[in-house]
PDB file of C-alpha atoms in Angstrom:
ATOM      1  CA  VAL A   1      64.844 238.698 278.330  1.00 55.00           C
ATOM      2  CA  ALA A   2      67.735 240.858 278.836  1.00 50.00           C
ATOM      3  CA  GLY A   3      69.701 242.677 276.215  1.00 53.00           C
ATOM      4  CA  ASN A   4      72.084 245.624 275.357  1.00 55.00           C
ATOM      5  CA  HIS A   5      71.627 248.153 272.736  1.00 50.00           C
ATOM      6  CA  HIS A   6      74.804 249.673 271.156  1.00 43.00           C
ATOM      7  CA  ALA A   7      75.206 252.558 268.877  1.00 41.00           C
ATOM      8  CA  TRP A   8      77.965 253.696 266.619  1.00 36.00           C
ATOM      9  CA  GLU A   9      78.806 257.430 266.965  1.00 36.00           C
ATOM     10  CA  ALA A  10      76.462 257.854 263.942  1.00 35.00           C
ATOM     11  CA  GLY A  11      73.804 256.576 265.877  1.00 34.00           C
ATOM     12  CA  SER A  12      72.623 253.236 264.098  1.00 32.00           C
ATOM     13  CA  PRO A  13      71.472 250.773 266.655  1.00 34.00           C
ATOM     14  CA  HIS A  14      73.036 247.248 267.283  1.00 31.00           C
ATOM     15  CA  GLN A  15      71.614 244.890 269.528  1.00 32.00           C
ATOM     16  CA  LEU A  16      73.891 242.968 272.211  1.00 31.00           C
ATOM     17  CA  PRO A  17      73.965 239.924 274.716  1.00 33.00           C
ATOM     18  CA  ALA A  18      71.851 237.524 276.710  1.00 36.00           C
ATOM     19  CA  ALA A  19      68.307 237.101 275.829  1.00 38.00           C
ATOM     20  CA  PRO A  20      66.188 233.971 277.041  1.00 43.00           C
ATOM     21  CA  ALA A  21      63.222 232.777 275.234  1.00 40.00           C
ATOM     22  CA  GLY A  22      61.576 229.341 274.175  1.00 36.00           C
ATOM     23  CA  PRO A  23      58.562 227.512 274.065  1.00 35.00           C
ATOM     24  CA  ARG A  24      57.147 225.220 276.924  1.00 38.00           C
ATOM     25  CA  GLY A  25      56.114 222.644 274.248  1.00 39.00           C
ATOM     26  CA  PRO A  26      56.542 221.856 270.688  1.00 41.00           C
ATOM     27  CA  GLY A  27      55.471 224.914 268.617  1.00 44.00           C
ATOM     28  CA  ALA A  28      54.242 227.100 271.537  1.00 44.00           C
ATOM     29  CA  SER A  29      56.469 229.257 273.649  1.00 45.00           C
ATOM     30  CA  THR A  30      54.130 230.051 276.617  1.00 56.00           C
ATOM     31  CA  ALA A  31      51.381 228.489 278.499  1.00 59.00           C
ATOM     32  CA  ARG A  32      49.325 230.815 276.553  1.00 60.00           C
ATOM     33  CA  GLY A  33      50.366 229.227 273.527  1.00 66.00           C
ATOM     34  CA  ASP A  34      52.299 232.330 272.279  1.00 72.00           C
ATOM     35  CA  VAL A  35      55.191 231.540 269.846  1.00 81.00           C
ATOM     36  CA  ILE A  36      58.351 233.473 270.286  1.00 86.00           C
ATOM     37  CA  CYS A  37      60.613 233.709 267.202  1.00 90.00           C
ATOM     38  CA  TYR A  38      63.972 235.345 266.107  1.00 91.00           C
ATOM     39  CA  TYR A  39      64.311 237.412 263.054  1.00 89.00           C
ATOM     40  CA  GLY A  40      67.165 239.454 262.121  1.00 86.00           C
ATOM     41  CA  ASN A  41      68.557 241.388 258.932  1.00 87.00           C
ATOM     42  CA  ARG A  42      71.112 238.652 258.528  1.00 85.00           C
ATOM     43  CA  GLY A  43      70.865 234.873 258.464  1.00 84.00           C
ATOM     44  CA  GLU A  44      67.681 233.244 257.745  1.00 87.00           C
ATOM     45  CA  PRO A  45      65.031 235.044 255.458  1.00 88.00           C
ATOM     46  CA  GLU A  46      62.054 233.793 257.736  1.00 91.00           C
ATOM     47  CA  PRO A  47      61.606 234.042 261.563  1.00 93.00           C
ATOM     48  CA  ILE A  48      62.871 231.145 263.362  1.00 92.00           C
ATOM     49  CA  VAL A  49      60.664 229.759 266.110  1.00 93.00           C
ATOM     50  CA  LEU A  50      62.792 229.286 269.323  1.00 92.00           C
ATOM     51  CA  THR A  51      62.616 226.195 271.244  1.00 89.00           C
ATOM     52  CA  PRO A  52      62.977 226.118 274.987  1.00 84.00           C
ATOM     53  CA  GLY A  53      66.085 227.340 276.303  1.00 88.00           C
ATOM     54  CA  VAL A  54      68.495 230.407 276.737  1.00 91.00           C
ATOM     55  CA  TYR A  55      69.520 232.385 273.845  1.00 91.00           C
ATOM     56  CA  GLY A  56      72.149 235.203 273.644  1.00 91.00           C
ATOM     57  CA  LEU A  57      72.169 238.009 270.907  1.00 88.00           C
ATOM     58  CA  SER A  58      75.361 240.085 269.956  1.00 83.00           C
ATOM     59  CA  ASN A  59      76.491 241.903 267.095  1.00 80.00           C
ATOM     60  CA  ALA A  60      75.953 238.747 264.963  1.00 83.00           C
ATOM     61  CA  LEU A  61      73.467 236.265 264.535  1.00 88.00           C
ATOM     62  CA  LEU A  62      71.546 234.573 267.409  1.00 91.00           C
ATOM     63  CA  ASP A  63      73.775 232.243 269.591  1.00 90.00           C
ATOM     64  CA  THR A  64      76.991 233.231 267.792  1.00 89.00           C
ATOM     65  CA  PRO A  65      79.478 231.383 270.105  1.00 90.00           C
ATOM     66  CA  TRP A  66      81.607 234.501 270.938  1.00 92.00           C
ATOM     67  CA  ARG A  67      83.031 234.182 274.514  1.00 94.00           C
ATOM     68  CA  LYS A  68      81.376 237.593 275.522  1.00 94.00           C
ATOM     69  CA  LEU A  69      77.928 236.058 274.545  1.00 94.00           C
ATOM     70  CA  CYS A  70      78.590 232.612 276.190  1.00 95.00           C
ATOM     71  CA  PHE A  71      79.884 234.481 279.344  1.00 96.00           C
ATOM     72  CA  GLY A  72      76.815 236.824 279.268  1.00 95.00           C
ATOM     73  CA  LYS A  73      74.444 233.899 279.030  1.00 95.00           C
ATOM     74  CA  LYS A  74      76.386 232.049 282.011  1.00 96.00           C
ATOM     75  CA  LEU A  75      75.877 235.146 284.230  1.00 96.00           C
ATOM     76  CA  PHE A  76      72.496 235.465 283.238  1.00 94.00           C
ATOM     77  CA  GLN A  77      71.554 231.931 283.901  1.00 94.00           C
ATOM     78  CA  GLU A  78      73.265 232.238 287.314  1.00 94.00           C
ATOM     79  CA  ALA A  79      70.951 235.341 288.073  1.00 92.00           C
ATOM     80  CA  VAL A  80      67.757 233.374 286.861  1.00 91.00           C
ATOM     81  CA  ALA A  81      68.642 230.575 289.128  1.00 91.00           C
ATOM     82  CA  ARG A  82      68.750 232.910 292.138  1.00 88.00           C
ATOM     83  CA  SER A  83      65.497 234.614 290.876  1.00 88.00           C
ATOM     84  CA  GLN A  84      62.889 232.785 292.858  1.00 85.00           C
ATOM     85  CA  ALA A  85      64.177 233.902 296.152  1.00 84.00           C
ATOM     86  CA  LEU A  86      64.515 237.512 294.892  1.00 89.00           C
ATOM     87  CA  PRO A  87      62.129 240.327 294.971  1.00 92.00           C
ATOM     88  CA  LYS A  88      61.498 241.547 291.186  1.00 92.00           C
ATOM     89  CA  ASP A  89      63.349 244.950 291.804  1.00 93.00           C
ATOM     90  CA  VAL A  90      66.341 242.969 293.074  1.00 94.00           C
ATOM     91  CA  LEU A  91      66.328 240.752 290.099  1.00 94.00           C
ATOM     92  CA  VAL A  92      66.187 243.626 287.649  1.00 95.00           C
ATOM     93  CA  ALA A  93      69.219 245.230 289.355  1.00 94.00           C
ATOM     94  CA  GLN A  94      71.177 241.886 289.171  1.00 94.00           C
ATOM     95  CA  LEU A  95      70.191 241.473 285.396  1.00 95.00           C
ATOM     96  CA  LEU A  96      71.237 245.165 284.774  1.00 95.00           C
ATOM     97  CA  ASP A  97      74.509 244.212 286.439  1.00 95.00           C
ATOM     98  CA  VAL A  98      75.117 241.308 284.082  1.00 95.00           C
ATOM     99  CA  LEU A  99      74.600 243.565 281.379  1.00 94.00           C
ATOM    100  CA  SER A 100      77.252 246.020 282.841  1.00 93.00           C
ATOM    101  CA  ASN A 101      79.874 243.644 283.007  1.00 94.00           C
ATOM    102  CA  GLU A 102      83.039 245.148 281.311  1.00 93.00           C
ATOM    103  CA  GLU A 103      85.415 242.068 281.726  1.00 94.00           C
ATOM    104  CA  ALA A 104      86.993 241.345 278.375  1.00 92.00           C
ATOM    105  CA  GLN A 105      86.577 237.769 277.378  1.00 93.00           C
ATOM    106  CA  LEU A 106      89.868 237.150 275.507  1.00 91.00           C
ATOM    107  CA  PRO A 107      91.389 235.518 273.750  1.00 90.00           C
ATOM    108  CA  ASP A 108      88.387 235.053 271.192  1.00 89.00           C
ATOM    109  CA  PRO A 109      89.347 234.551 267.723  1.00 87.00           C
ATOM    110  CA  ALA A 110      85.952 234.933 266.407  1.00 83.00           C
ATOM    111  CA  ILE A 111      85.586 238.344 267.621  1.00 83.00           C
ATOM    112  CA  GLU A 112      89.181 239.144 266.608  1.00 80.00           C
ATOM    113  CA  ASP A 113      88.777 238.028 263.193  1.00 77.00           C
ATOM    114  CA  GLN A 114      85.738 240.204 262.734  1.00 73.00           C
ATOM    115  CA  GLY A 115      86.351 243.606 261.233  1.00 66.00           C
ATOM    116  CA  GLN A 116      90.094 243.587 261.910  1.00 68.00           C
ATOM    117  CA  GLU A 117      90.491 247.107 260.926  1.00 71.00           C
ATOM    118  CA  TYR A 118      87.952 248.413 263.479  1.00 70.00           C
ATOM    119  CA  VAL A 119      87.950 246.074 266.303  1.00 72.00           C
ATOM    120  CA  GLN A 120      91.635 245.577 266.997  1.00 74.00           C
ATOM    121  CA  PRO A 121      92.153 248.976 268.505  1.00 76.00           C
ATOM    122  CA  ILE A 122      89.271 248.588 270.868  1.00 82.00           C
ATOM    123  CA  LEU A 123      89.445 244.724 271.271  1.00 83.00           C
ATOM    124  CA  ASN A 124      89.723 244.776 275.000  1.00 84.00           C
ATOM    125  CA  LYS A 125      86.679 246.693 275.323  1.00 86.00           C
ATOM    126  CA  TYR A 126      84.619 245.228 272.605  1.00 85.00           C
ATOM    127  CA  ALA A 127      85.118 241.697 273.830  1.00 90.00           C
ATOM    128  CA  ALA A 128      83.184 242.461 276.930  1.00 91.00           C
ATOM    129  CA  VAL A 129      79.246 242.046 277.591  1.00 92.00           C
ATOM    130  CA  CYS A 130      78.927 245.764 278.082  1.00 91.00           C
ATOM    131  CA  VAL A 131      81.192 247.678 275.449  1.00 90.00           C
ATOM    132  CA  ARG A 132      82.625 251.246 276.758  1.00 87.00           C
ATOM    133  CA  CYS A 133      84.510 252.994 273.899  1.00 83.00           C
ATOM    134  CA  PRO A 134      84.770 256.287 272.448  1.00 77.00           C
ATOM    135  CA  GLY A 135      82.097 256.578 269.653  1.00 78.00           C
ATOM    136  CA  TYR A 136      80.811 252.912 270.445  1.00 82.00           C
ATOM    137  CA  GLY A 137      79.463 251.111 273.149  1.00 86.00           C
ATOM    138  CA  THR A 138      76.492 250.138 275.103  1.00 89.00           C
ATOM    139  CA  ARG A 139      73.841 252.859 275.315  1.00 91.00           C
ATOM    140  CA  THR A 140      70.793 251.034 276.545  1.00 93.00           C
ATOM    141  CA  ASN A 141      69.720 248.011 278.591  1.00 93.00           C
ATOM    142  CA  THR A 142      66.433 246.173 278.591  1.00 94.00           C
ATOM    143  CA  ILE A 143      65.069 243.725 280.957  1.00 94.00           C
ATOM    144  CA  ILE A 144      61.672 242.134 280.257  1.00 93.00           C
ATOM    145  CA  LEU A 145      60.108 240.064 283.013  1.00 92.00           C
ATOM    146  CA  VAL A 146      56.884 237.942 282.232  1.00 88.00           C
ATOM    147  CA  ASP A 147      55.387 235.877 284.821  1.00 88.00           C
ATOM    148  CA  ALA A 148      52.890 232.872 284.659  1.00 85.00           C
ATOM    149  CA  ASP A 149      49.919 235.224 284.666  1.00 89.00           C
ATOM    150  CA  GLY A 150      51.012 237.356 281.992  1.00 89.00           C
ATOM    151  CA  HIS A 151      52.164 240.278 283.792  1.00 93.00           C
ATOM    152  CA  VAL A 152      54.849 242.120 282.104  1.00 95.00           C
ATOM    153  CA  THR A 153      57.621 244.205 283.927  1.00 95.00           C
ATOM    154  CA  PHE A 154      59.666 246.215 281.014  1.00 96.00           C
ATOM    155  CA  THR A 155      62.761 248.076 282.471  1.00 97.00           C
ATOM    156  CA  GLU A 156      64.933 250.242 280.189  1.00 97.00           C
ATOM    157  CA  ARG A 157      68.258 251.858 281.443  1.00 96.00           C
ATOM    158  CA  SER A 158      69.444 254.316 278.952  1.00 95.00           C
ATOM    159  CA  MET A 159      72.488 256.478 278.884  1.00 93.00           C
ATOM    160  CA  LEU A 160      71.945 260.193 278.947  1.00 93.00           C
ATOM    161  CA  ASP A 161      73.915 262.643 276.351  1.00 90.00           C
ATOM    162  CA  LYS A 162      76.502 259.894 275.751  1.00 86.00           C
ATOM    163  CA  ASP A 163      77.856 260.174 279.139  1.00 87.00           C
ATOM    164  CA  PRO A 164      78.529 256.644 280.716  1.00 86.00           C
ATOM    165  CA  SER A 165      78.323 258.097 284.344  1.00 87.00           C
ATOM    166  CA  ARG A 166      74.657 259.163 283.639  1.00 91.00           C
ATOM    167  CA  TRP A 167      71.665 256.812 283.016  1.00 93.00           C
ATOM    168  CA  GLU A 168      67.997 256.961 283.316  1.00 97.00           C
ATOM    169  CA  ILE A 169      65.822 254.067 284.258  1.00 96.00           C
ATOM    170  CA  SER A 170      62.211 253.640 283.243  1.00 97.00           C
ATOM    171  CA  THR A 171      59.809 250.762 284.048  1.00 97.00           C
ATOM    172  CA  HIS A 172      56.577 250.145 282.584  1.00 97.00           C
ATOM    173  CA  GLU A 173      54.186 247.384 283.678  1.00 97.00           C
ATOM    174  CA  PHE A 174      51.142 245.817 282.084  1.00 96.00           C
ATOM    175  CA  THR A 175      49.177 242.574 281.512  1.00 95.00           C
ATOM    176  CA  LEU A 176      49.363 240.732 278.092  1.00 90.00           C
ATOM    177  CA  GLN A 177      45.768 240.314 276.554  1.00 86.00           C
ATOM    178  CA  SER A 178      44.599 236.759 275.970  1.00 74.00           C
TER     179      SER A 178
END
């Protein structure tokens, strides 16, 4: 799972891009039988059980087909395809690179139509996987790796003092309980 967290200057959190998840069989998402669901504050009133696949999350519903989200999913899938040959720390670094991509994915009428009054002035920045605008943008990146044995590596990179040149990375490792 890889994701960005954004904040308005007022500090309310929003979550952005590429998050993979999915069951290995009908109704179960892991070999252990865990179920992975998506639930948000918009859309369906009940959690949605995710089937096998790669999912993207932006400032909209799961898998809203914004170009930046589709681009982020593509970059994510390319990194995952190379992951078997990579040490874990290199994979985490590559996934953080995906979440740091500032390449505008325009034109994108779906983004351009969303919130015309506030999106238009920052469109070139807002249409990227990683948003860097005055008062709004990516403030935290999260990478969660889970191996077949249930070993979890949770890495989070957070911006310090609203300064995009200063970041802190923390990693926590643990094993899921049966």
